[in-house]
CSV table of C-alpha atoms in Angstrom, one decimal:
chain,number,residue,atom,x,y,z
A,248,MET,CA,-109.6,83.3,-4.5
A,249,SER,CA,-110.0,80.1,-1.7
A,250,GLU,CA,-110.9,77.8,-3.7
A,251,PRO,CA,-108.0,77.8,-6.6
A,252,SER,CA,-104.8,78.6,-3.6
A,253,SER,CA,-106.4,75.6,-2.2
A,254,THR,CA,-106.5,73.1,-5.4
A,255,ALA,CA,-102.7,74.4,-5.9
A,256,ASN,CA,-101.7,73.3,-1.7
A,257,ASP,CA,-103.7,70.2,-2.8
A,258,ILE,CA,-101.3,69.7,-5.7
A,259,VAL,CA,-98.1,70.0,-4.1
A,260,ALA,CA,-99.1,67.8,-1.4
A,261,LEU,CA,-99.9,65.5,-3.6
A,262,ARG,CA,-97.3,65.6,-5.4
A,263,ALA,CA,-95.1,65.3,-2.1
A,264,ALA,CA,-96.9,61.8,-1.3
A,265,LEU,CA,-96.5,60.7,-4.8
A,266,ALA,CA,-92.3,61.9,-4.3
A,267,ALA,CA,-92.7,59.9,-1.1
A,268,ALA,CA,-94.4,57.2,-2.5
A,269,GLU,CA,-92.6,56.1,-5.4
A,270,LEU,CA,-88.9,57.0,-3.1
A,271,ALA,CA,-90.1,54.0,-0.5
A,272,ARG,CA,-91.5,51.9,-3.3
A,273,GLN,CA,-86.9,52.3,-5.2
A,274,GLU,CA,-85.5,51.8,-0.9
A,275,ALA,CA,-87.8,48.2,-0.9
A,276,GLU,CA,-87.2,47.7,-4.0
A,277,ALA,CA,-83.4,48.0,-3.8
A,278,ARG,CA,-83.3,46.1,-0.3
A,279,ALA,CA,-84.9,43.5,-2.1
A,280,THR,CA,-82.4,43.5,-5.0
A,281,GLY,CA,-79.6,43.5,-2.1
A,282,ALA,CA,-81.2,40.3,-0.4
A,283,GLU,CA,-81.2,38.5,-3.6
A,284,ALA,CA,-77.8,39.3,-3.8
A,285,MET,CA,-77.2,38.8,-0.2
A,286,VAL,CA,-79.3,35.7,-0.3
A,287,ALA,CA,-76.9,34.6,-3.6
A,288,HIS,CA,-73.4,35.3,-2.1
A,289,LEU,CA,-74.7,33.0,1.5
A,290,LYS,CA,-76.1,29.6,-1.0
A,291,LEU,CA,-72.6,30.0,-2.7
A,292,LEU,CA,-71.1,29.9,0.5
A,293,ILE,CA,-72.9,27.6,2.0
A,294,ALA,CA,-71.7,25.2,-0.7
A,295,LYS,CA,-68.7,26.1,-0.5
A,296,LEU,CA,-67.7,25.2,3.5
A,297,LYS,CA,-70.1,22.2,3.2
A,298,HIS,CA,-67.9,20.7,0.2
A,299,ASP,CA,-64.5,21.4,2.5
A,300,ARG,CA,-65.8,20.5,5.9
A,301,PHE,CA,-64.5,17.3,6.2
A,302,GLY,CA,-60.7,18.0,7.5
A,303,ALA,CA,-59.1,18.6,10.8
A,304,SER,CA,-61.7,22.1,11.3
A,305,SER,CA,-65.2,20.3,10.4
A,306,GLU,CA,-65.9,21.3,13.9
A,307,ARG,CA,-65.6,25.0,13.2
A,308,SER,CA,-66.8,24.6,9.4
A,309,ARG,CA,-70.1,22.6,10.8
A,310,LYS,CA,-70.5,25.9,13.6
A,311,LEU,CA,-70.2,28.9,10.7
A,312,ILE,CA,-72.4,26.8,8.2
A,313,ASP,CA,-75.7,26.0,10.7
A,314,GLN,CA,-74.8,30.2,11.5
A,315,LEU,CA,-75.0,31.2,7.3
A,316,GLU,CA,-78.2,28.9,7.4
A,317,LEU,CA,-79.8,31.1,10.6
A,318,GLU,CA,-78.8,34.7,8.7
A,319,LEU,CA,-79.5,32.8,5.0
A,320,GLY,CA,-83.1,32.3,6.7
A,321,GLU,CA,-83.5,35.4,8.2
A,322,LEU,CA,-82.7,36.9,4.5
A,323,VAL,CA,-84.7,35.1,2.5
A,324,ALA,CA,-88.1,36.5,5.5
A,325,ALA,CA,-86.7,39.9,4.6
A,326,ALA,CA,-86.2,39.9,1.3
A,327,SER,CA,-89.7,38.9,0.6
A,328,GLU,CA,-90.8,41.1,3.0
A,329,ASP,CA,-88.9,44.1,0.8
A,330,ALA,CA,-90.8,42.4,-2.4
A,331,THR,CA,-94.3,43.3,-0.9
A,332,ARG,CA,-93.6,46.1,0.6
A,333,ALA,CA,-91.7,46.9,-3.5
A,334,GLU,CA,-95.4,46.1,-4.9
A,335,THR,CA,-97.3,47.7,-3.0
A,336,ALA,CA,-95.7,51.0,-3.2
A,337,ALA,CA,-95.9,49.9,-7.3
A,338,GLY,CA,-99.6,49.4,-6.6
A,339,LYS,CA,-99.9,53.1,-5.2
A,340,ASP,CA,-97.9,54.3,-7.9
A,341,LYS,CA,-99.7,52.6,-11.0
A,342,ALA,CA,-103.0,53.7,-9.5
A,343,SER,CA,-101.6,57.2,-9.2
A,344,GLY,CA,-100.3,56.5,-13.1
A,345,SER,CA,-96.9,57.5,-12.6
A,346,ALA,CA,-96.2,53.0,-12.0
A,347,THR,CA,-92.2,52.7,-13.4
A,348,PRO,CA,-92.1,49.1,-14.9
A,349,ARG,CA,-89.5,46.7,-12.5
A,350,ARG,CA,-89.3,43.0,-12.2
A,351,GLN,CA,-92.1,40.9,-11.4
A,352,PRO,CA,-90.9,37.7,-9.0
A,353,VAL,CA,-92.2,34.5,-10.5
A,354,ARG,CA,-94.1,32.5,-8.3
A,355,ALA,CA,-93.8,28.2,-8.2
A,356,PRO,CA,-96.4,27.0,-9.3
A,357,LEU,CA,-98.1,24.8,-6.6
A,358,PRO,CA,-97.7,21.3,-6.4
A,359,GLU,CA,-100.0,19.4,-8.8
A,360,HIS,CA,-100.3,15.6,-7.5
A,361,LEU,CA,-101.2,17.4,-4.2
A,362,PRO,CA,-105.5,17.3,-4.4
A,363,ARG,CA,-107.3,20.6,-4.7
A,364,GLU,CA,-110.7,21.3,-3.0
A,365,ARG,CA,-112.8,24.1,-4.7
A,366,VAL,CA,-114.8,26.2,-2.2
A,367,VAL,CA,-116.7,28.8,-4.5
A,368,LEU,CA,-118.0,31.9,-3.0
A,369,PRO,CA,-121.8,32.8,-3.1
A,370,ALA,CA,-122.8,34.2,-6.3
A,371,PRO,CA,-124.9,37.9,-5.8
A,372,SER,CA,-128.4,36.4,-7.7
A,373,ALA,CA,-128.5,39.5,-9.4
A,374,CYS,CA,-127.3,42.2,-10.7
A,375,PRO,CA,-126.4,44.6,-8.0
A,376,CYS,CA,-126.5,47.5,-11.1
A,377,CYS,CA,-130.0,47.0,-12.5
A,378,GLY,CA,-131.4,43.7,-10.7
A,379,GLY,CA,-131.2,42.2,-13.9
A,380,LYS,CA,-130.6,38.5,-14.2
A,381,LEU,CA,-127.5,37.4,-14.3
A,382,SER,CA,-125.3,35.1,-16.7
A,383,LYS,CA,-121.8,33.6,-15.9
A,384,LEU,CA,-118.6,34.8,-18.1
A,385,GLY,CA,-115.6,32.9,-16.5
A,386,GLU,CA,-114.2,32.5,-13.5
A,387,ASP,CA,-111.0,33.5,-11.6
A,388,VAL,CA,-109.4,30.9,-9.2
A,389,THR,CA,-107.0,31.4,-6.3
A,390,GLU,CA,-104.9,28.6,-4.7
A,391,THR,CA,-103.8,29.1,-1.5
A,392,LEU,CA,-101.6,26.0,0.6
A,393,GLU,CA,-103.4,24.7,3.7
A,394,VAL,CA,-102.5,21.6,5.9
A,395,VAL,CA,-104.7,19.5,7.9
A,396,PRO,CA,-104.0,18.8,11.3
A,397,ARG,CA,-103.4,15.2,12.3
A,398,GLN,CA,-106.2,13.4,13.5
A,399,TRP,CA,-105.5,10.6,16.7
A,400,ARG,CA,-108.6,8.3,16.4
A,401,VAL,CA,-108.6,4.4,18.5
A,402,ILE,CA,-109.4,2.1,16.2
A,403,GLN,CA,-112.3,-0.7,17.0
A,404,THR,CA,-111.5,-4.7,15.1
A,405,VAL,CA,-113.9,-5.9,15.6
A,406,ARG,CA,-114.6,-10.5,16.1
A,407,GLU,CA,-117.6,-11.3,16.2
A,408,ARG,CA,-118.1,-14.8,17.2
A,409,PHE,CA,-121.1,-17.1,14.8
A,410,ALA,CA,-122.2,-20.6,16.5
A,411,CYS,CA,-123.5,-23.3,14.6
A,412,ARG,CA,-126.9,-24.8,15.8
A,413,SER,CA,-126.1,-27.5,14.2
A,414,CYS,CA,-123.6,-29.0,15.6
A,415,GLU,CA,-122.3,-26.0,17.8
A,416,THR,CA,-119.3,-25.5,16.3
A,417,ILE,CA,-117.8,-22.0,17.3
A,418,THR,CA,-116.4,-19.8,14.8
A,419,GLN,CA,-114.4,-17.0,14.6
A,420,PRO,CA,-112.5,-14.6,11.8
A,421,PRO,CA,-108.6,-14.7,12.2
A,422,ALA,CA,-107.7,-11.7,14.5
A,423,PRO,CA,-105.4,-9.2,11.9
A,424,PHE,CA,-101.0,-9.2,11.9
A,425,HIS,CA,-99.9,-6.3,14.6
A,426,PRO,CA,-96.7,-5.6,13.5
A,427,ILE,CA,-95.7,-5.4,17.5
A,428,ALA,CA,-97.2,-8.5,19.5
A,429,ARG,CA,-99.7,-7.9,22.0
A,430,GLY,CA,-99.1,-4.3,21.0
A,431,ARG,CA,-101.7,-1.6,20.7
A,432,ALA,CA,-99.8,1.0,18.6
A,433,GLY,CA,-101.1,0.7,14.7
A,434,PRO,CA,-99.1,0.6,11.9
A,435,GLN,CA,-98.9,4.5,10.6
A,436,LEU,CA,-98.7,5.7,14.1
A,437,LEU,CA,-95.2,3.1,13.8
A,438,ALA,CA,-94.5,4.1,10.8
A,439,MET,CA,-94.3,8.3,12.2
A,440,ILE,CA,-91.9,7.6,14.9
A,441,LEU,CA,-89.7,5.5,13.0
A,442,GLU,CA,-89.7,8.3,10.4
A,443,ALA,CA,-89.6,11.2,13.1
A,444,LYS,CA,-87.2,9.3,15.0
A,445,PHE,CA,-84.7,8.4,12.6
A,446,GLY,CA,-85.4,10.6,9.7
A,447,GLN,CA,-85.5,13.6,11.1
A,448,HIS,CA,-83.3,13.1,14.6
A,449,LEU,CA,-85.9,13.6,16.8
A,450,PRO,CA,-85.4,12.5,20.5
A,451,LEU,CA,-88.1,9.9,22.3
A,452,ASN,CA,-88.7,12.8,24.5
A,453,ARG,CA,-89.6,15.3,22.4
A,454,LEU,CA,-92.0,13.0,20.6
A,455,SER,CA,-93.5,12.5,23.3
A,456,GLU,CA,-94.3,16.3,24.8
A,457,THR,CA,-95.5,16.6,21.2
A,458,TYR,CA,-97.9,13.8,21.3
A,459,ALA,CA,-99.2,15.0,24.9
A,460,ARG,CA,-99.5,18.9,23.9
A,461,GLU,CA,-102.3,17.0,20.6
A,462,GLY,CA,-103.7,15.8,24.1
A,463,ILE,CA,-102.1,11.4,23.6
A,464,GLU,CA,-100.1,10.7,26.6
A,465,LEU,CA,-97.1,8.1,25.2
A,466,GLY,CA,-94.7,7.5,27.6
A,467,VAL,CA,-90.7,7.8,26.5
A,468,SER,CA,-90.2,4.4,27.6
A,469,THR,CA,-93.4,3.0,26.1
A,470,ILE,CA,-92.5,5.1,22.7
A,471,ALA,CA,-89.1,2.9,23.3
A,472,ASP,CA,-90.5,-0.2,23.6
A,473,TRP,CA,-92.1,0.6,20.4
A,474,VAL,CA,-88.7,1.5,18.5
A,475,GLY,CA,-86.9,-1.2,19.6
A,476,ALA,CA,-89.7,-3.7,18.6
A,477,CYS,CA,-90.3,-2.5,15.3
A,478,THR,CA,-86.0,-2.8,14.9
A,479,ALA,CA,-87.0,-7.1,15.0
A,480,THR,CA,-90.7,-6.6,12.2
A,481,LEU,CA,-87.8,-4.9,9.8
A,482,ALA,CA,-85.0,-7.3,10.3
A,483,PRO,CA,-86.5,-9.9,7.6
A,484,LEU,CA,-86.3,-6.4,5.3
A,485,THR,CA,-83.2,-5.2,6.3
A,486,ALA,CA,-81.1,-9.1,5.6
A,487,LEU,CA,-82.4,-8.5,2.1
A,488,ILE,CA,-81.3,-5.2,1.4
A,489,ASP,CA,-78.1,-6.3,2.7
A,490,ALA,CA,-78.1,-9.6,0.4
A,491,HIS,CA,-78.4,-7.0,-1.9
A,492,VAL,CA,-75.9,-4.6,-1.3
A,493,LEU,CA,-73.5,-7.6,-0.9
A,494,ALA,CA,-74.0,-9.3,-4.4
A,495,ALA,CA,-73.4,-6.1,-6.2
A,496,GLY,CA,-69.7,-6.8,-8.3
A,497,ARG,CA,-68.6,-3.1,-7.2
A,498,LEU,CA,-69.6,-1.4,-3.5
A,499,HIS,CA,-68.4,1.8,-2.2
A,500,GLY,CA,-67.7,2.0,1.2
A,501,ASP,CA,-66.6,4.3,3.9
A,502,ASP,CA,-67.1,5.0,7.7
A,503,THR,CA,-68.6,8.9,9.8
A,504,THR,CA,-68.1,10.1,13.5
A,505,VAL,CA,-71.5,9.8,15.3
A,506,PRO,CA,-72.6,11.3,18.8
A,507,VAL,CA,-73.7,8.7,21.1
A,508,LEU,CA,-75.2,9.7,24.7
A,509,ALA,CA,-73.8,8.0,27.7
A,510,LYS,CA,-73.8,7.5,31.6
A,511,GLY,CA,-72.9,11.3,31.9
A,512,ARG,CA,-71.1,12.4,28.6
A,513,THR,CA,-71.2,11.8,25.1
A,514,ILE,CA,-68.7,9.2,22.8
A,515,THR,CA,-67.2,9.0,19.3
A,516,GLY,CA,-69.7,6.3,17.7
A,517,ARG,CA,-68.7,5.1,13.9
A,518,VAL,CA,-71.3,4.2,11.5
A,519,TRP,CA,-70.0,2.5,8.2
A,520,THR,CA,-71.9,2.8,5.4
A,521,TYR,CA,-71.9,0.2,2.6
A,522,VAL,CA,-73.7,1.2,-0.9
A,523,ARG,CA,-73.9,0.0,-4.3
A,524,ASP,CA,-74.9,1.7,-6.9
A,525,ASP,CA,-74.4,0.6,-10.6
A,526,ARG,CA,-76.4,3.1,-12.3
A,527,PRO,CA,-73.3,5.3,-13.5
A,528,PHE,CA,-72.5,2.2,-16.2
A,529,ALA,CA,-76.3,1.5,-16.5
A,530,GLY,CA,-76.8,-0.9,-14.4
A,531,PRO,CA,-80.7,-2.7,-14.0
A,532,ALA,CA,-79.9,-3.2,-10.1
A,533,PRO,CA,-81.4,-0.4,-8.1
A,534,PRO,CA,-79.2,1.2,-5.8
A,535,ALA,CA,-79.3,0.6,-1.6
A,536,ALA,CA,-77.3,1.2,1.7
A,537,MET,CA,-76.3,-1.2,4.2
A,538,PHE,CA,-75.3,0.6,7.1
A,539,ARG,CA,-73.8,-1.2,10.6
A,540,TYR,CA,-72.2,0.6,13.6
A,541,SER,CA,-69.8,0.2,16.4
A,542,ARG,CA,-68.3,2.1,19.3
A,543,ASP,CA,-64.7,2.1,17.9
A,544,ARG,CA,-63.0,2.6,14.6
A,545,THR,CA,-60.9,-0.9,14.2
A,546,GLY,CA,-60.4,-2.9,11.6
A,547,GLU,CA,-62.3,-5.7,12.3
A,548,HIS,CA,-65.6,-3.8,11.9
A,549,PRO,CA,-65.4,-4.0,8.4
A,550,ARG,CA,-63.4,-7.3,8.0
A,551,ARG,CA,-67.0,-8.3,9.7
A,552,HIS,CA,-69.4,-6.8,7.8
A,553,LEU,CA,-67.1,-7.4,4.7
A,554,ALA,CA,-66.6,-11.2,5.5
A,555,GLY,CA,-68.1,-12.6,2.5
A,556,TYR,CA,-67.7,-10.3,-0.3
A,557,VAL,CA,-65.7,-10.6,-2.9
A,558,GLY,CA,-65.7,-7.7,-6.0
A,559,ILE,CA,-64.3,-4.4,-6.3
A,560,LEU,CA,-64.2,-2.2,-3.5
A,561,GLN,CA,-64.3,1.4,-3.4
A,562,ALA,CA,-63.4,3.0,-0.4
A,563,ASP,CA,-60.5,6.0,1.7
A,564,ALA,CA,-57.0,4.7,2.2
A,565,TYR,CA,-57.8,4.1,5.4
A,566,ALA,CA,-56.2,1.2,6.6
A,567,GLY,CA,-58.7,-1.0,8.9
A,568,PHE,CA,-59.5,-1.9,4.9
A,569,ASN,CA,-55.8,-3.4,4.3
A,570,GLU,CA,-56.9,-7.1,5.4
A,571,LEU,CA,-59.4,-7.4,3.4
A,572,TYR,CA,-57.3,-6.4,-0.6
A,573,ALA,CA,-54.4,-9.6,0.9
A,574,ALA,CA,-54.4,-11.9,-1.8
A,575,ASN,CA,-54.7,-14.9,0.5
A,576,ARG,CA,-58.1,-13.3,2.0
A,577,LYS,CA,-61.0,-16.0,1.9
A,578,PRO,CA,-63.7,-16.6,0.8
A,579,GLY,CA,-61.5,-14.4,-2.2
A,580,SER,CA,-59.2,-11.3,-2.4
A,581,ILE,CA,-61.2,-7.8,-2.6
A,582,THR,CA,-60.0,-5.3,-4.8
A,583,GLU,CA,-59.3,-2.2,-4.3
A,584,ALA,CA,-60.6,0.8,-5.9
A,585,ALA,CA,-59.5,4.2,-5.5
A,586,CYS,CA,-61.9,7.1,-4.4
A,587,TRP,CA,-61.4,10.2,-7.1
A,588,ALA,CA,-63.1,12.5,-4.2
A,589,HIS,CA,-60.8,11.5,-0.8
A,590,GLY,CA,-57.0,11.6,-3.3
A,591,ARG,CA,-57.9,15.5,-4.8
A,592,ARG,CA,-58.2,16.7,-1.1
A,593,LYS,CA,-54.5,16.2,-0.9
A,594,LEU,CA,-54.5,18.5,-4.3
A,595,PHE,CA,-56.7,21.3,-3.0
A,596,LYS,CA,-54.1,20.9,-0.3
A,597,LEU,CA,-51.5,21.6,-2.3
A,598,ALA,CA,-52.8,24.6,-3.7
A,599,GLU,CA,-53.6,26.0,-0.3
A,600,VAL,CA,-49.8,25.5,0.8
A,601,ALA,CA,-48.5,27.1,-2.9
A,602,ARG,CA,-51.3,30.4,-2.1
A,603,ALA,CA,-49.6,30.8,1.8
A,604,PRO,CA,-47.0,33.4,1.6
């Protein structure tokens, strides 16, 4: 009598465990679906805030965008964890024969341009069942994204000297070109520093601390000297880009604020941008941008930047551009083109005022 009773108890326990697993799977799937919906909502909200961040409340909007992007990252991670739990619970249900269909997430393939390193796991030499000889039927390949840490090295460039036994002339190959005169930094290191500073906006002291943790002691002053020397090295390239931009028949101009560290305080500087982009009307010239910095926003800066330019300038209605449009300007007047992006803001403001009580 005890055996049937034990079997019945086992069945009840298994059913209870199965119901609990199904409930956990449904809860995990619901959390994942809810998180995905929240992620989509936040993405739309962030996009709207980025669209409307210019204006009197731009500083408040910028802080709100930063906070929402942080919350978005946490939600994406939580959604991934919930989806993983749901998949795990679904796998248990499938093993028990009571799986219910659900939408499976589609993984994006890993980039095709990355090199592939093939690691073949050792196969058994004989059949584990009967000891017979094995023949290959196929293979299953699982791809994992990995990164190789950067390696620091010292490149020794050897210039051998040779002497002629006949005339005793000494000859030696010329010294290689260095981006920095008498510099000890290679071009790849300099490119990495410039990209980190200007591409990722990392301060030099943080770069110095990062390199120190990797065993390379580079002082902030040393890195700063390298950055300054690179500006002189890249000056000819910058001049060519500027000439290409100013040769365009149409330019787009604008300026934006940039915080500048000063002694004991932070001041507000200006970055002026002039863009050449002929792609909207199928122009063959490649797009390019010219950047200039100033400590204030007086009209003398665009007048100096565009002193020799004659053509069409699309910009906002900033009064500092007005002298560029004068008919008696030398070498010639610039034709003003209004900016739709700036003009439509007034229409949005009117719509907001009309909706206000």
